[in-house]
Tab-separated table of C-alpha atoms in Angstrom:
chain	number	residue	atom	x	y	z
A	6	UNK	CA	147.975	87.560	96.513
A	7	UNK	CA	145.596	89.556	99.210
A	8	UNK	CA	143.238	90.015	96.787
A	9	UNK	CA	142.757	86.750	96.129
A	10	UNK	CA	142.865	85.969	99.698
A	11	UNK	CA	140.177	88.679	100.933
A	12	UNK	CA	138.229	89.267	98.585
A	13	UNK	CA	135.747	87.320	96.293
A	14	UNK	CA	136.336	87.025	92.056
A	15	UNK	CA	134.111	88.621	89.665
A	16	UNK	CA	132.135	84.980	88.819
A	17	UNK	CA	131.928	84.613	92.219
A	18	UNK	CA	130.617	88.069	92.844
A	19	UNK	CA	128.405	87.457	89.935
A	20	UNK	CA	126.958	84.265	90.820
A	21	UNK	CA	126.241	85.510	94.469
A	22	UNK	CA	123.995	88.642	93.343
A	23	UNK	CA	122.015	86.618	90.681
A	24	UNK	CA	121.567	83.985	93.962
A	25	UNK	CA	120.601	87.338	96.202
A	26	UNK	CA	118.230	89.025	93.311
A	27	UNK	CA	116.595	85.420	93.350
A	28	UNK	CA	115.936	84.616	96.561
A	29	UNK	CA	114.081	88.166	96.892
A	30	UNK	CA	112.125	87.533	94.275
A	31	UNK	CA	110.897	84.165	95.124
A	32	UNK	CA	110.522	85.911	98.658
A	33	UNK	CA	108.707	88.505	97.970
A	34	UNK	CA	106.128	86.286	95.433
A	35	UNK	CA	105.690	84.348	98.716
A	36	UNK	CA	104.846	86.577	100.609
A	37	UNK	CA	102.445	88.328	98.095
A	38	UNK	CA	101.102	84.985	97.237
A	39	UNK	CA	100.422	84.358	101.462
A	40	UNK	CA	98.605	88.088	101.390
A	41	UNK	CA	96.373	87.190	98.498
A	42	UNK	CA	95.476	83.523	100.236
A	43	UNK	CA	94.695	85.878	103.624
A	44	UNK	CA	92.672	88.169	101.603
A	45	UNK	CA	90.617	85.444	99.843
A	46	UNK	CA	89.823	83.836	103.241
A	47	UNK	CA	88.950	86.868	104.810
A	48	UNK	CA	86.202	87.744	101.692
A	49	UNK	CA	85.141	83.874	101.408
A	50	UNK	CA	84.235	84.417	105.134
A	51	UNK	CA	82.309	87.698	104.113
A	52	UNK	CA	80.539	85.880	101.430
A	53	UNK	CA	79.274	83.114	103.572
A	54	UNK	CA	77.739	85.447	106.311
A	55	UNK	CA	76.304	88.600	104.421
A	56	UNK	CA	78.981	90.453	106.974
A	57	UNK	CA	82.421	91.621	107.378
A	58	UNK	CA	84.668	89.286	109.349
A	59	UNK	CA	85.777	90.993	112.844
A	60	UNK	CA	87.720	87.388	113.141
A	61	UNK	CA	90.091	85.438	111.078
A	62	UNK	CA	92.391	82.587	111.999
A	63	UNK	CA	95.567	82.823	110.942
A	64	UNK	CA	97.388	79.992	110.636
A	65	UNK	CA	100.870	79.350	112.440
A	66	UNK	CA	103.899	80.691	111.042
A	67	UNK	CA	102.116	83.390	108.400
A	68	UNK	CA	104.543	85.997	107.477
A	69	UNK	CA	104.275	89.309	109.115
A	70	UNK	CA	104.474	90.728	105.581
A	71	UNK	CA	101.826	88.722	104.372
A	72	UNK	CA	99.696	90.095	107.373
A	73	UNK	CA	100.479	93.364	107.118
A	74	UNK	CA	99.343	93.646	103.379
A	75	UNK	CA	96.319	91.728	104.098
A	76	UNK	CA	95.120	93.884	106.908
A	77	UNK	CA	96.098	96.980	103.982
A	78	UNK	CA	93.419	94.808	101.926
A	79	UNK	CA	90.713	94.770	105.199
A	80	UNK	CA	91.729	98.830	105.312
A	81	UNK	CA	90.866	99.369	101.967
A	82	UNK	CA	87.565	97.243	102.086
A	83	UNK	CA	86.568	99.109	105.020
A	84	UNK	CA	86.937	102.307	103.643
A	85	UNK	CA	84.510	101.404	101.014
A	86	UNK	CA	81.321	100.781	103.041
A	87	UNK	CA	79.262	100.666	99.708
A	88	UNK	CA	80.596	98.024	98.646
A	89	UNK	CA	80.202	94.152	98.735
A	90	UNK	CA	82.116	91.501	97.645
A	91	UNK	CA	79.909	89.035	95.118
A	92	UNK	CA	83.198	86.581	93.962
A	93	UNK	CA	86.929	85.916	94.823
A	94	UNK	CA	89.482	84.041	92.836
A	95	UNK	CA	87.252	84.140	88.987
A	96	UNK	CA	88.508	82.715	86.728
A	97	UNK	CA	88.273	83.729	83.319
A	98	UNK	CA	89.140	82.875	79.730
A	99	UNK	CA	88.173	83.965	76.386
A	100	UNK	CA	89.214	83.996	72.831
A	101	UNK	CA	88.220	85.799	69.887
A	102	UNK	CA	90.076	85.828	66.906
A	103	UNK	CA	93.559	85.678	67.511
A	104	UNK	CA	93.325	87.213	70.882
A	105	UNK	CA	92.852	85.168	74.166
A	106	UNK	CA	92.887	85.803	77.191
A	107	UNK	CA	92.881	84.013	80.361
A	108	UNK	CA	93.302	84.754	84.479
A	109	UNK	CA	91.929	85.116	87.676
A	110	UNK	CA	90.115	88.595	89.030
A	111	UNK	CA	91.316	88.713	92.411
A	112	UNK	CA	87.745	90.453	93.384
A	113	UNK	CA	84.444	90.872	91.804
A	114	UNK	CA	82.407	93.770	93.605
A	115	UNK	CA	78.845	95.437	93.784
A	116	UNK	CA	79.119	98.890	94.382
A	117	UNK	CA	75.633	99.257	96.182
A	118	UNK	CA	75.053	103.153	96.241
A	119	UNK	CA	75.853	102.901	92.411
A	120	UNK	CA	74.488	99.595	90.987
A	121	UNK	CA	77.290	98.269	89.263
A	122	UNK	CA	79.960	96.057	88.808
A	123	UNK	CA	83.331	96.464	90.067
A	124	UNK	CA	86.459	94.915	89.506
A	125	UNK	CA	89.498	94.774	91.870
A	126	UNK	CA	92.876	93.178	91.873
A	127	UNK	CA	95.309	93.096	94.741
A	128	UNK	CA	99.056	93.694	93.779
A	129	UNK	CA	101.763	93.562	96.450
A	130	UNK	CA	104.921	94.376	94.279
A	131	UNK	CA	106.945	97.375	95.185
A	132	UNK	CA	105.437	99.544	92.276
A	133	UNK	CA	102.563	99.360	90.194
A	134	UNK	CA	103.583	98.911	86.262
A	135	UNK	CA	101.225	100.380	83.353
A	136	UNK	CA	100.528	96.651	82.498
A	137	UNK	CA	98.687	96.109	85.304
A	138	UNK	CA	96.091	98.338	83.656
A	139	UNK	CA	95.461	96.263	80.409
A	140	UNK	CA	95.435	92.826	82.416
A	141	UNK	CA	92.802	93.981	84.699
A	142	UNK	CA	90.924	95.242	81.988
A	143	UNK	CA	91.573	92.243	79.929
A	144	UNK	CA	90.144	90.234	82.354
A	145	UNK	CA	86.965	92.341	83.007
A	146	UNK	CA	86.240	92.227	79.243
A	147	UNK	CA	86.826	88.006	79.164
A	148	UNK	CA	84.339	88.469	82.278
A	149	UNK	CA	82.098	90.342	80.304
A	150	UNK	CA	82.383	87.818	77.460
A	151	UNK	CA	81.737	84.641	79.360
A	152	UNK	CA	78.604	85.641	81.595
A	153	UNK	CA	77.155	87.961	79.136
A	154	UNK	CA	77.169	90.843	81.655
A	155	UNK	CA	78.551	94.543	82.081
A	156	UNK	CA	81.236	95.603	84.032
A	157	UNK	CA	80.231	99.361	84.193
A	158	UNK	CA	82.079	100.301	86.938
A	159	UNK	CA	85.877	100.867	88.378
A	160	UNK	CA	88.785	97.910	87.454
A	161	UNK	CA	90.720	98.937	90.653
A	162	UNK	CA	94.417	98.135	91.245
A	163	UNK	CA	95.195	98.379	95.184
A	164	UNK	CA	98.790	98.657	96.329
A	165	UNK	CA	99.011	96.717	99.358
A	166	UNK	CA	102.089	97.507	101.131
A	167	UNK	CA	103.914	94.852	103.248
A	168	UNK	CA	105.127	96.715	106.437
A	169	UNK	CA	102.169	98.351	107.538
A	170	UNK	CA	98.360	98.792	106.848
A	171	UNK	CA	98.579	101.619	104.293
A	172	UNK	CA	97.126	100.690	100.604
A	173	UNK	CA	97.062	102.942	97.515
A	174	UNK	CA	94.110	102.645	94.613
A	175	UNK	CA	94.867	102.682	91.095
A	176	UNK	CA	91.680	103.225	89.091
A	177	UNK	CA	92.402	102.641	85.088
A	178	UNK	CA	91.108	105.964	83.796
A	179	UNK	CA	90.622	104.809	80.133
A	180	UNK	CA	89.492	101.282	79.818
A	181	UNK	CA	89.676	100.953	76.001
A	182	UNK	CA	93.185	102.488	75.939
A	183	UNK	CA	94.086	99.642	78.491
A	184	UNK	CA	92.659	96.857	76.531
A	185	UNK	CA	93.665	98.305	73.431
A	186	UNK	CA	97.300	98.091	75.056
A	187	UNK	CA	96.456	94.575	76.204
A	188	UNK	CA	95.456	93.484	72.286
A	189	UNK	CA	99.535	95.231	71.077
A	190	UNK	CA	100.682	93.294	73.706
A	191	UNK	CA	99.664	89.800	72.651
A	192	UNK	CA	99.978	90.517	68.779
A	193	UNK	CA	103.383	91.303	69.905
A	194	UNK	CA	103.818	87.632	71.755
A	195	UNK	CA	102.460	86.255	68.656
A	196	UNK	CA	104.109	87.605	66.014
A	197	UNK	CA	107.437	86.920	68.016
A	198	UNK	CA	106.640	82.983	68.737
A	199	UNK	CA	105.647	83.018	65.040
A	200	UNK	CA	109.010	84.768	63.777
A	201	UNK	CA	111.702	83.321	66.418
A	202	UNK	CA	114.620	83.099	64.471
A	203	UNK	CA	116.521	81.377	67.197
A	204	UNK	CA	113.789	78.733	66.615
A	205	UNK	CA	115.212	74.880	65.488
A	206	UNK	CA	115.200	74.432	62.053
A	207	UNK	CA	112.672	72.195	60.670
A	208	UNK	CA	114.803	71.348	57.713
A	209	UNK	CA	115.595	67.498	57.311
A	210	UNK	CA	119.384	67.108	57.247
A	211	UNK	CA	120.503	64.450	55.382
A	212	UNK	CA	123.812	62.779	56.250
């Protein structure tokens, strides 16, 4: 049989792009997670002057990727001169009622020219999803909960892309629609943990 003899069976075809689609996705949440770590240095470093970095040490053996995307992140920073960065890494958790919500915001900025509050979060994934919207404005209404303060101004998304220093900004247009979105989405979770019919029975059999 040549077939047989040159040419993979379905299982093993099967079992070979499963392995491939999971290797790239634990390779690409590497990398994004290496970017993020890069980013955080680089704002920590801001912080703890009162300047912008025109250093960083990189440590041995960072991804190129993970570079690339953080010097997107530096691009995007520096294109916003009115801006500071006040925290990195927040975390955040509220409940109230049946809705909680917990995180981290990536970056908590002061817009300077404006006086206010604004919140950013880094995303490295090939595409930006609608959800991103209703976590980031999730999280900026637990922020608001927990330190009894406004976020009045922009809950940015920034596409940081991988291969070169190029970044796009997502700015969620309608903040209640997002958290509104946000609230559906965990009554949905909910309701389905509460309703799992695929759940073990928790009737006593007697033998």
């Amino acid at each position: 049989n040549l077939a047989g003899e040159f040419f993979p069976s379905v299982p093993e075809v099967r079992e070979a792009a499963v392995m491939a689609h999971v290797t790239s996705r634990d390779d690409s949440g590497d990398v994004g997670t290496a970017a993020h770590d890069l980013l955080e240095l680089y704002v920590n470093a801001w912080i703890a002057s009162g300047e912008r970095p025109t250093q960083l040490v990189i440590p041995t053996g960072t991804d190129a990727r993970a570079i690339a995307a953080m010097r997107a992140g530096i691009a995007y920073l520096a294109s916003r001169p009115e801006v500071v960065p006040i925290a990195t890494e927040v975390a955040v958790g509220y409940v109230e009622g049946k809705l909680a919500v917990a995180g981290k915001l990536d970056l908590v900025l002061w817009n300077q020219k404006t006086a206010v509050l604004e919140i950013l979060d880094w995303k490295s994934s090939s595409r930006i999803e609608p959800f991103y919207a209703a976590q980031i404005a999730a999280y900026a209404w637990a922020l608001e909960k927990m330190a009894g303060i406004r976020v009045r101004g922009n809950l940015i998304v920034v596409k940081l892309d991988k291969y070169s220093d190029r970044f796009e900004v997502h700015k969620v247009r309608d903040r209640k629609a997002a958290t509104d979105l946000y609230r559906a989405c965990d009554a949905i979770c909910q309701l389905t943990e509460e309703t799992d019919q695929f759940a073990p029975s928790k009737v006593a059999v007697v033998i």
